[in-house]
Short mmCIF file of C-alpha atoms in Angstrom, two decimals:
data_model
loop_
_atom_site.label_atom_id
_atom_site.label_comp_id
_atom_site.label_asym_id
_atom_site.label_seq_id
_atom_site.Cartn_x
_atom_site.Cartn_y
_atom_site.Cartn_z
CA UNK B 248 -24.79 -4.21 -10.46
CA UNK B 249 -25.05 -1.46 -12.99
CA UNK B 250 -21.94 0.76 -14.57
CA UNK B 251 -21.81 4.46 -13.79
CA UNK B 252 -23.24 6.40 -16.75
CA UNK B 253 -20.19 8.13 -18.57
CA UNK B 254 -21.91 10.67 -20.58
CA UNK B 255 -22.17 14.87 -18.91
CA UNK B 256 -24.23 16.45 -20.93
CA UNK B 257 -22.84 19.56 -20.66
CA UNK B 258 -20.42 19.75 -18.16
CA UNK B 259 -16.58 20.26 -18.51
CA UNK B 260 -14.04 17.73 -18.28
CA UNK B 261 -12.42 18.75 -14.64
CA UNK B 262 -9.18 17.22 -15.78
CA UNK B 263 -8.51 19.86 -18.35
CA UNK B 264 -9.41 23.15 -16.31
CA UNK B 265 -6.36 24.00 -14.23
CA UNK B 266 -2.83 25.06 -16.10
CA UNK B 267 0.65 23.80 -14.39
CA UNK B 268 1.02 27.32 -12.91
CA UNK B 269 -2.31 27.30 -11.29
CA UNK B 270 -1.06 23.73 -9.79
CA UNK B 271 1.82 24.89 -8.47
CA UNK B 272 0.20 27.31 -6.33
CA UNK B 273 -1.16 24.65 -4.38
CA UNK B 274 0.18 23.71 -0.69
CA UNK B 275 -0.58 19.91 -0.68
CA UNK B 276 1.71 16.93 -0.25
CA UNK B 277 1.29 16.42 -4.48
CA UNK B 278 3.26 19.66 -5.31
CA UNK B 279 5.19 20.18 -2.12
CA UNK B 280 7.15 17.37 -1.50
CA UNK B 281 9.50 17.55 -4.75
CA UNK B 282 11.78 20.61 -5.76
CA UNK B 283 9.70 22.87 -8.31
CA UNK B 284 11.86 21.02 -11.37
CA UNK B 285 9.67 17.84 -11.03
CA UNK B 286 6.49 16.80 -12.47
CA UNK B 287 4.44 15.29 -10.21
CA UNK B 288 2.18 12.50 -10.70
CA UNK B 289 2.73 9.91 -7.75
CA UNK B 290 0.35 10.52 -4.78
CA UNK B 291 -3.77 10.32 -5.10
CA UNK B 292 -4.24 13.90 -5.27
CA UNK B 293 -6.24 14.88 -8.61
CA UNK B 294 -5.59 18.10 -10.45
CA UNK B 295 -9.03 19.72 -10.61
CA UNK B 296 -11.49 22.33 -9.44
CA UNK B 297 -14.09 20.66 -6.83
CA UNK B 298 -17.37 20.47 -8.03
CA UNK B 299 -19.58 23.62 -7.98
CA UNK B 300 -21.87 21.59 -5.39
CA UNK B 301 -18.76 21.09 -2.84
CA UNK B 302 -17.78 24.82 -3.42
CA UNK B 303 -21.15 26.11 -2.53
CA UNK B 304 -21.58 23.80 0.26
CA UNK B 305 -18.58 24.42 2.07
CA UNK B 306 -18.45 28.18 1.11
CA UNK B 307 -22.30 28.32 2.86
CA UNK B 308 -20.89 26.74 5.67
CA UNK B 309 -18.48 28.77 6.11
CA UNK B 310 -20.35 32.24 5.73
CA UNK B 311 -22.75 30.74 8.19
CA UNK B 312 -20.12 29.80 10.82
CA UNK B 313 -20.98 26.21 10.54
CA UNK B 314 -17.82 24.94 11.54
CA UNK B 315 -18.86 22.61 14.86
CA UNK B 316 -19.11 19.05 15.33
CA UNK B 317 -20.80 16.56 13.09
CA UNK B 318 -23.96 15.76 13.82
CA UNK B 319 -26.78 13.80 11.98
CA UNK B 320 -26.97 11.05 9.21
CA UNK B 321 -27.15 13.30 6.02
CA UNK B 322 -23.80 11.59 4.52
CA UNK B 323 -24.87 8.26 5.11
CA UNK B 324 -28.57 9.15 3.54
CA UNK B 325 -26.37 10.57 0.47
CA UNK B 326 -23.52 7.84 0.16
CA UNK B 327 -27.41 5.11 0.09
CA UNK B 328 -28.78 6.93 -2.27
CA UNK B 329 -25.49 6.76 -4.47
CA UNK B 330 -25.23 3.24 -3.75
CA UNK B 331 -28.60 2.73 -5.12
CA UNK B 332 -28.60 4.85 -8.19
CA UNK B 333 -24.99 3.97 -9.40
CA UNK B 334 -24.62 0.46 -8.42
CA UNK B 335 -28.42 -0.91 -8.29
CA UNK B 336 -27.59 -1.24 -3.96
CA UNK B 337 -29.96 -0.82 -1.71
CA UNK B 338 -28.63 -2.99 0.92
CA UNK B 339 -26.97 0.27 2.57
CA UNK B 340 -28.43 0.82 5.63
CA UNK B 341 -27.99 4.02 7.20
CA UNK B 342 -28.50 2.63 10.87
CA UNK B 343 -25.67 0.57 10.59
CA UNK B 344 -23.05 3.71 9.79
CA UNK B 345 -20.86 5.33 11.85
CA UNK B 346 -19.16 8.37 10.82
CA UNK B 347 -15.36 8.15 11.41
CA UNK B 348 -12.20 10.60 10.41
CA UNK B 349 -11.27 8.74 6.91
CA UNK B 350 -10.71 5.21 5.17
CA UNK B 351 -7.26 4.42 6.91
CA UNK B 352 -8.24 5.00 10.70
CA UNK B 353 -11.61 3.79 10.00
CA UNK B 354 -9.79 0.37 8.92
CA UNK B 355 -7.66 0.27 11.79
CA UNK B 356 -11.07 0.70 14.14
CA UNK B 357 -12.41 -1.74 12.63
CA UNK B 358 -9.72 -4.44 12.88
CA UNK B 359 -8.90 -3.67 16.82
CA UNK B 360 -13.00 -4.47 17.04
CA UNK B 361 -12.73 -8.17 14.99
CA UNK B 362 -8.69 -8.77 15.95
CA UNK B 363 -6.34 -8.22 19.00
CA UNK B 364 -3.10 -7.36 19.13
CA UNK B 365 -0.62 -9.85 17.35
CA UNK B 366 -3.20 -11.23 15.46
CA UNK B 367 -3.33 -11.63 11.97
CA UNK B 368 -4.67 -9.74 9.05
CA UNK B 369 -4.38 -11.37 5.53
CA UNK B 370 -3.34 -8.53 2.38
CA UNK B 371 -3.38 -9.07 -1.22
CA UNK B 372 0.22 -7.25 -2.31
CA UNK B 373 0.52 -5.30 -4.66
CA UNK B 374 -1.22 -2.94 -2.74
CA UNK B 375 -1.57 0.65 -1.24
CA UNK B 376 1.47 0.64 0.87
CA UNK B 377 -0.43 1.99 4.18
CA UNK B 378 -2.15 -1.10 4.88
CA UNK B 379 0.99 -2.82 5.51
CA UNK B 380 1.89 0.27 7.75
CA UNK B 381 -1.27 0.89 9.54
CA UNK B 382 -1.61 -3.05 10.20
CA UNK B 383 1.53 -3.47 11.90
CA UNK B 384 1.82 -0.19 13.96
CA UNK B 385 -1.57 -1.10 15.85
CA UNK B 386 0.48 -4.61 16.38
CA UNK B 387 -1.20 -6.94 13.74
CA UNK B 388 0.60 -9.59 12.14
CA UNK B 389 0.56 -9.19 7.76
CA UNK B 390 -0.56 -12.80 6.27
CA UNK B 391 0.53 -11.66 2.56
CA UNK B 392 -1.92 -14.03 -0.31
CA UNK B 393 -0.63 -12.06 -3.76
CA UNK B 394 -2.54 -11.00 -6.43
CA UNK B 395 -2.11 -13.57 -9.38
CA UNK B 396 -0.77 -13.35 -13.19
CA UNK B 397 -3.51 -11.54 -14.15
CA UNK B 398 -3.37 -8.91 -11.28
CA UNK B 399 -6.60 -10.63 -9.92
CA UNK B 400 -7.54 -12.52 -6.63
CA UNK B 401 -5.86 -15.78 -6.09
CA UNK B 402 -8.54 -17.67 -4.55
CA UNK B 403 -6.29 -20.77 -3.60
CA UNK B 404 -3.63 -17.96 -2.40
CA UNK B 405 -5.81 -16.55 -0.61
CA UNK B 406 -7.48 -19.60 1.40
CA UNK B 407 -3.74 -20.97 1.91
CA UNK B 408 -3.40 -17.47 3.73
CA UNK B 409 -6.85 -17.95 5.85
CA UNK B 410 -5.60 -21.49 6.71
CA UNK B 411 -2.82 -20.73 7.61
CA UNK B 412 -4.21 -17.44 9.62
CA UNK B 413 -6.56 -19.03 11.74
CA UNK B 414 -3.70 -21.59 13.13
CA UNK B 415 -4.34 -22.26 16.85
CA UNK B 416 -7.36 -20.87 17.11
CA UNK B 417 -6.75 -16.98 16.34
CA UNK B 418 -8.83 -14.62 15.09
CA UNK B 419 -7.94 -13.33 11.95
CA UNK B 420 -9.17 -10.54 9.35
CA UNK B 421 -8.54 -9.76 5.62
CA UNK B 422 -8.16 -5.85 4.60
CA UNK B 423 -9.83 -6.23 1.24
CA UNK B 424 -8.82 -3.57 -1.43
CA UNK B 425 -12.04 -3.08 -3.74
CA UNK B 426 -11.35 -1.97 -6.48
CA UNK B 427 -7.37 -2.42 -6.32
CA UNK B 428 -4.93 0.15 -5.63
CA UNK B 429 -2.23 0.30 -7.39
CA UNK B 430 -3.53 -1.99 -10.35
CA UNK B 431 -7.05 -0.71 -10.48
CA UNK B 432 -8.82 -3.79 -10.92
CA UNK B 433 -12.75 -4.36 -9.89
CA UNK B 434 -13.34 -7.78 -8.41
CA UNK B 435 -16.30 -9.17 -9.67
CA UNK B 436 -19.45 -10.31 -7.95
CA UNK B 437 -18.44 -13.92 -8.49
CA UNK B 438 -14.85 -13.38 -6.50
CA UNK B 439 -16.43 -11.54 -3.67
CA UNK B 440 -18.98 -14.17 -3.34
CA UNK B 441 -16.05 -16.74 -3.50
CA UNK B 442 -14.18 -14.29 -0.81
CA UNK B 443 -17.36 -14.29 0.98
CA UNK B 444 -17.41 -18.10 1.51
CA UNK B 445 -14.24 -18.28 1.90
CA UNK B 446 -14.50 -16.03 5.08
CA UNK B 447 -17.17 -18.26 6.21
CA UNK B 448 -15.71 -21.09 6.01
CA UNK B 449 -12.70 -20.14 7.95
CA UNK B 450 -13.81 -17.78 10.23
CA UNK B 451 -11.89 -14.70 8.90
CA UNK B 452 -13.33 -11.11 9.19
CA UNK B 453 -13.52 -9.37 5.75
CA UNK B 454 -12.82 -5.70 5.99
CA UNK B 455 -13.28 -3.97 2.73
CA UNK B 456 -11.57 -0.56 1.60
CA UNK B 457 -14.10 0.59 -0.93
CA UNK B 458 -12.56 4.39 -1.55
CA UNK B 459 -12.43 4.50 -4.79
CA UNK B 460 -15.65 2.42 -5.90
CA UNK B 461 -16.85 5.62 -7.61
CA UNK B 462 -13.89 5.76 -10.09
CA UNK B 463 -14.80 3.17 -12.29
CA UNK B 464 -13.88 2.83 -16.68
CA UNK B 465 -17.07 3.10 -19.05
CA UNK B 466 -17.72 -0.76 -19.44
CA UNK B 467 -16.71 -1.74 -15.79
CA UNK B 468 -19.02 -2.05 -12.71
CA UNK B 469 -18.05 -2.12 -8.93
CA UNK B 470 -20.25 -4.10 -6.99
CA UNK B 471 -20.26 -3.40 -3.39
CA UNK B 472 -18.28 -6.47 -0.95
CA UNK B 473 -21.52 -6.38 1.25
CA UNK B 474 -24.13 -6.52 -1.40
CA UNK B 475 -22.88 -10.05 -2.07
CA UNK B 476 -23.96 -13.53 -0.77
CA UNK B 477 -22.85 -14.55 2.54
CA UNK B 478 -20.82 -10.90 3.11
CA UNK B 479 -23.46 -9.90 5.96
CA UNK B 480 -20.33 -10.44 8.62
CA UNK B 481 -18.44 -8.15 6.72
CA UNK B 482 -17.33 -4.23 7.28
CA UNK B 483 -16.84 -1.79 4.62
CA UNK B 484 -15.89 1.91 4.76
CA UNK B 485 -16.40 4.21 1.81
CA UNK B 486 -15.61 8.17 1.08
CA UNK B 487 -16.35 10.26 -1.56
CA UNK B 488 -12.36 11.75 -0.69
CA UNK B 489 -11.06 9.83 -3.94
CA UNK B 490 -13.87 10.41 -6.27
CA UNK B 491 -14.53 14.03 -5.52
CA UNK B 492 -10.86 15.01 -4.76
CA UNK B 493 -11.56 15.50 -0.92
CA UNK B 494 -8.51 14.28 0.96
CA UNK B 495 -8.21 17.57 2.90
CA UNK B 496 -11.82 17.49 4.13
CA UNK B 497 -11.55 14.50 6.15
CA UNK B 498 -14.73 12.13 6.34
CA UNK B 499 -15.77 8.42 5.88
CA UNK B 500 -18.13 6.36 7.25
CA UNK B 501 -18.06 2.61 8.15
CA UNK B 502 -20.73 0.37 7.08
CA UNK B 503 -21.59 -2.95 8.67
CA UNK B 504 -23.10 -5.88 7.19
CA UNK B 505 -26.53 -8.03 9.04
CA UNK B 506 -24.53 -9.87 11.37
CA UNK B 507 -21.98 -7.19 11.65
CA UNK B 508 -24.15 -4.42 13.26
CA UNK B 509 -23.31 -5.31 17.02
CA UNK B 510 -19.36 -5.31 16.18
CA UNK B 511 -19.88 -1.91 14.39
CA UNK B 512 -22.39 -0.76 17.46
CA UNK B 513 -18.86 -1.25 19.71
CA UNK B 514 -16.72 1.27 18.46
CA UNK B 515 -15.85 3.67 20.66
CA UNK B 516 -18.11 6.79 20.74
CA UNK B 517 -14.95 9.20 20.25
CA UNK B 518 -13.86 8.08 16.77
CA UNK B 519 -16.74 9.86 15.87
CA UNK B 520 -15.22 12.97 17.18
CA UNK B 521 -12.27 12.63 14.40
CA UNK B 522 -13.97 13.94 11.24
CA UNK B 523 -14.55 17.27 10.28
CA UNK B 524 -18.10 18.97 10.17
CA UNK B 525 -17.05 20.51 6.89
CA UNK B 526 -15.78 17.67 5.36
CA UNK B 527 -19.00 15.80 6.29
CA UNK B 528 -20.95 19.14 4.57
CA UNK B 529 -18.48 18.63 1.47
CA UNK B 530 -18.71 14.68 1.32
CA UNK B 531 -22.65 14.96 1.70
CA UNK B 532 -22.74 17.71 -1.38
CA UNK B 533 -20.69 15.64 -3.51
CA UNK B 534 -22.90 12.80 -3.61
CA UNK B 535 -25.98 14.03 -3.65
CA UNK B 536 -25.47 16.98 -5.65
CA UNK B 537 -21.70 16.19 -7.86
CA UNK B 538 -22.74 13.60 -9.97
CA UNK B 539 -22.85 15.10 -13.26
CA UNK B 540 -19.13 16.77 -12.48
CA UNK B 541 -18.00 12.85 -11.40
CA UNK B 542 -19.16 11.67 -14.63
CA UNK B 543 -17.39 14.38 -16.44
CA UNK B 544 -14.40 13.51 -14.73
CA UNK B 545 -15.03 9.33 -15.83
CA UNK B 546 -15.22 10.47 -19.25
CA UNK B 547 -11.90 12.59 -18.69
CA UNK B 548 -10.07 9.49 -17.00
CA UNK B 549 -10.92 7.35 -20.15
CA UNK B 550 -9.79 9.49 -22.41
CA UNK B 551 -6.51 9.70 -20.22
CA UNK B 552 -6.16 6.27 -19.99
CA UNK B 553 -6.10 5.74 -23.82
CA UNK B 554 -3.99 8.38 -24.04
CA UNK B 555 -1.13 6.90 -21.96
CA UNK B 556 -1.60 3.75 -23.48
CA UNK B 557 -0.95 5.39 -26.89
CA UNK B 558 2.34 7.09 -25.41
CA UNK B 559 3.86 4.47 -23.57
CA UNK B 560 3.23 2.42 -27.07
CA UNK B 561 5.35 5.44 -28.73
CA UNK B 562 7.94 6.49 -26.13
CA UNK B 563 8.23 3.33 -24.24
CA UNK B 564 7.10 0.03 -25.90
CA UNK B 565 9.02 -1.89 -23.20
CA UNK B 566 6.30 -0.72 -20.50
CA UNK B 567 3.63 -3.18 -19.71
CA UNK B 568 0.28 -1.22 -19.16
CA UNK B 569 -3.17 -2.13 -19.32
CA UNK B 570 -5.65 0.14 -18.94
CA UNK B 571 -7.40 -0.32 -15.56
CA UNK B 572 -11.27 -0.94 -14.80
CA UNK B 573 -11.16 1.71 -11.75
CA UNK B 574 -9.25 4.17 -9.96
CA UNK B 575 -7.32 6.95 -11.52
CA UNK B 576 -3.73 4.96 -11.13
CA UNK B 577 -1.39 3.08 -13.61
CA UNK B 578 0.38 0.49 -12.53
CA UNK B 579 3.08 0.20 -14.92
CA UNK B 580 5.46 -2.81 -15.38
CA UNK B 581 9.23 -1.31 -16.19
CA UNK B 582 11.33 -4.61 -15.66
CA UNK B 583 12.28 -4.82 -19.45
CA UNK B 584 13.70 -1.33 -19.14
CA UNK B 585 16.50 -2.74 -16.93
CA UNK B 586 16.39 -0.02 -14.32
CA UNK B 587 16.57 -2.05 -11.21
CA UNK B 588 13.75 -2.82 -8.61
CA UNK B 589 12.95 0.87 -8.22
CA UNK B 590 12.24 2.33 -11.88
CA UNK B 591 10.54 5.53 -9.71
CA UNK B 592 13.70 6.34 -8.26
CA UNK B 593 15.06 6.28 -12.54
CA UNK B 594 12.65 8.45 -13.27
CA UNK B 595 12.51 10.79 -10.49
CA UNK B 596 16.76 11.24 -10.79
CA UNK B 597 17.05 10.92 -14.57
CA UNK B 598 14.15 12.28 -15.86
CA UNK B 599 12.58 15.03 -12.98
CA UNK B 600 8.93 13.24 -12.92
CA UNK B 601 7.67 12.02 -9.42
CA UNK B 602 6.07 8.73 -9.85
CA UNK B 603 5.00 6.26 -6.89
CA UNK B 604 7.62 3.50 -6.12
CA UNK B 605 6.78 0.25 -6.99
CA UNK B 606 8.84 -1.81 -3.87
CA UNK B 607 6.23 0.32 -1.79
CA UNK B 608 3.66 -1.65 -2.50
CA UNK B 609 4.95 -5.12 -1.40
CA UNK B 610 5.52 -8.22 -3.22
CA UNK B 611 5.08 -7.84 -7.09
CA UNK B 612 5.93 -4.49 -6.47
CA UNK B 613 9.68 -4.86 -7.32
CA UNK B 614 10.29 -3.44 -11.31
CA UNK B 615 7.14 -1.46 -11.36
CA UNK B 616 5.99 1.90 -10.07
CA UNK B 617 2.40 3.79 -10.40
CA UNK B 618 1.58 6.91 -12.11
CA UNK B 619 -1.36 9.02 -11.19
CA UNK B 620 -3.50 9.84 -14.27
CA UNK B 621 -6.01 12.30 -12.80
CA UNK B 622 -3.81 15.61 -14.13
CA UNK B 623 -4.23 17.05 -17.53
CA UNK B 624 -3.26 15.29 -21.14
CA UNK B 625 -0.27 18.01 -21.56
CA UNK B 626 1.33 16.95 -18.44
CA UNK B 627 0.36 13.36 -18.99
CA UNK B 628 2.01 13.98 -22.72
CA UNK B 629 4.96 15.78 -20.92
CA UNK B 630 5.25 13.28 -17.67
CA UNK B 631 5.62 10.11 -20.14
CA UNK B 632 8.43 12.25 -22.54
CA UNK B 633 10.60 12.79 -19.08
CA UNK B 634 10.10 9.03 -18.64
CA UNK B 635 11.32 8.74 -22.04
CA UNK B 636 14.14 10.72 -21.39
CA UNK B 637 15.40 9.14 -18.23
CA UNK B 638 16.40 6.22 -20.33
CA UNK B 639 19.15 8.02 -22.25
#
């Protein structure tokens, strides 16, 4: 698979055009969950203009009246087309996509059509705490196989977990998180072939959140789950919410795999009522016509990521980091700082700076917590001082 290109020949680094004030102004969960004192740089929200493409395209729609019900297969014509130019994919194949409301409750449609109720579905903690509360509010059971050491996939972890999974004869799936939230790492094509087989040999389901496979470090490539040898039973469902900043524009789609088509040619014809019309305008835009400002914004994460490396080095030394391969999130390691198994709640008390908690995300969780570095380097700069702070 190939790496996205980093360079954007003249356009602006996103991450750098809004000031704080302009920020607050803003109605979303990001700056309207915490009193106006605290920084915040917790949830997946980034702090930047949408690309001119989105603008246009949902401002057309909009003077047109365009604001119906999806229709068509223009986002899953774009989101191939990425595929193919930014990861060398071409296994996409538009008739086997179905548009559905967003990543979450297209993962939870897919489960109820490889799982019933009760069943299992394996997770690889650390990780995004919703899949441990989607998975058991539609009455799945959570098999946990945890990252290793490294922050990588355990492969004997994770067959233990299929083993064990399978017991008696139940069906079983595994909610793959590619790349990783929170520690942003990009499985290679050797571990999802390994995953792949894995599945196959057991008879486990692999269901693969691929949101944020755009946002990937200069150097690092995401390679697709179902571009991969012996993935064809698998499901995937992708967005361009994460990479283009589109969270309030709700769209996905869910893409099936060979031998995966009839499951995903079962899902119920109202999920496809879910997503919005102008999301699907804006998600279509973005990847057809936002690549230049994506790669802008790649650039601008990199940058960001050295950045906090270089003041947690100064400010904190006892924080563990390492720069991540993908995603805009840090998963930071604060158990030498001695502030208990919730360093977020430190920070958030002490210092006034809204990080993510690390018990959130599970097991390995406990000790850490996850910083969001999509925002500018001044609040970056000022979010890591208040960390600083918190300590004294």
């Amino acid at each position: 698979m190939t790496s996205n290109p980093q360079a954007a020949a003249g356009e602006p680094n996103p991450l750098r055009a809004l000031t704080l004030d302009r920020l607050r102004r803003r109605t979303s969960m990001k700056w309207r969950t915490y009193p106006e004192d605290v920084l915040p740089v917790w949830v997946a929200e980034m702090d930047v203009p949408l690309a001119d493409a989105v603008v246009r395209a949902v401002t057309d729609a909009l003077a047109l009246g365009d604001t119906g019900y999806p229709a068509g297969t223009a986002y899953a014509e774009a989101l191939a087309a990425f595929a193919e130019k930014r990861w060398g994919w071409d296994g996409l194949a538009v008739e086997r996509t179905r548009i559905v409301p967003d990543v979450m409750l297209g993962v939870v449609e897919m489960l109820r059509l490889v799982t019933g109720p009760g069943e299992p579905v394996v997770l690889n903690p650390p990780v995004y705490p919703p899949f441990f509360q989607f998975v058991t509010h539609m009455d799945r059971q959570v098999v946990e196989a945890p990252l290793d050491a490294d922050l990588r996939l355990d492969l004997g972890a994770l067959e233990d977990a299929f083993r064990r999974a399978v017991e008696g004869g139940r069906r079983a799936a595994y909610l793959l998180c590619s790349p990783h939230n929170p520690t942003g790492t990009v499985h290679t094509a050797a571990e999802l072939a390994a995953v792949a087989a894995l599945a196959e040999r057991y008879g486990v389901r692999v269901v693969a959140d691929e949101i944020h496979a755009p946002v990937v470090a200069a150097g690092a490539a995401f390679v697709p789950y179902l571009a991969v040898p012996g993935a064809e039973g698998g499901l995937s469902l992708m967005s361009a919410s994460k990479a283009f900043n589109l969270a309030g524009l709700k769209a996905a789609l869910a893409v099936a795999g060979p031998a995966s088509a009839a499951d995903l040619a079962r899902l119920p014809e109202e999920v496809g009522h879910g997503p919005s019309h102008v999301g699907v305008i804006a998600h279509t835009a973005a990847l057809r016509d936002g690549t230049a400002w994506l790669d802008a914004l790649l650039t601008g994460l990199d940058d960001n990521r050295r950045l906090v490396a270089d003041l947690l080095a100064e400010h904190l030394p006892a924080v563990a980091y390492r720069p991540a391969e993908a995603t805009y999130l840090a998963w930071l390691d604060c158990r030498e700082l001695g502030l208990g198994d919730d360093p977020a709640d430190v920070f958030l008390r002490r210092g006034r700076v809204a990080l993510s908690p690390g018990p959130d995300f599970g097991t390995g969780g406990t000790g850490h917590a996850r910083l969001n570095l999509a925002t500018s380097p001044e609040v970056l700069t000022e979010a890591v001082r208040r960390m600083a702070s918190a300590l004294g």
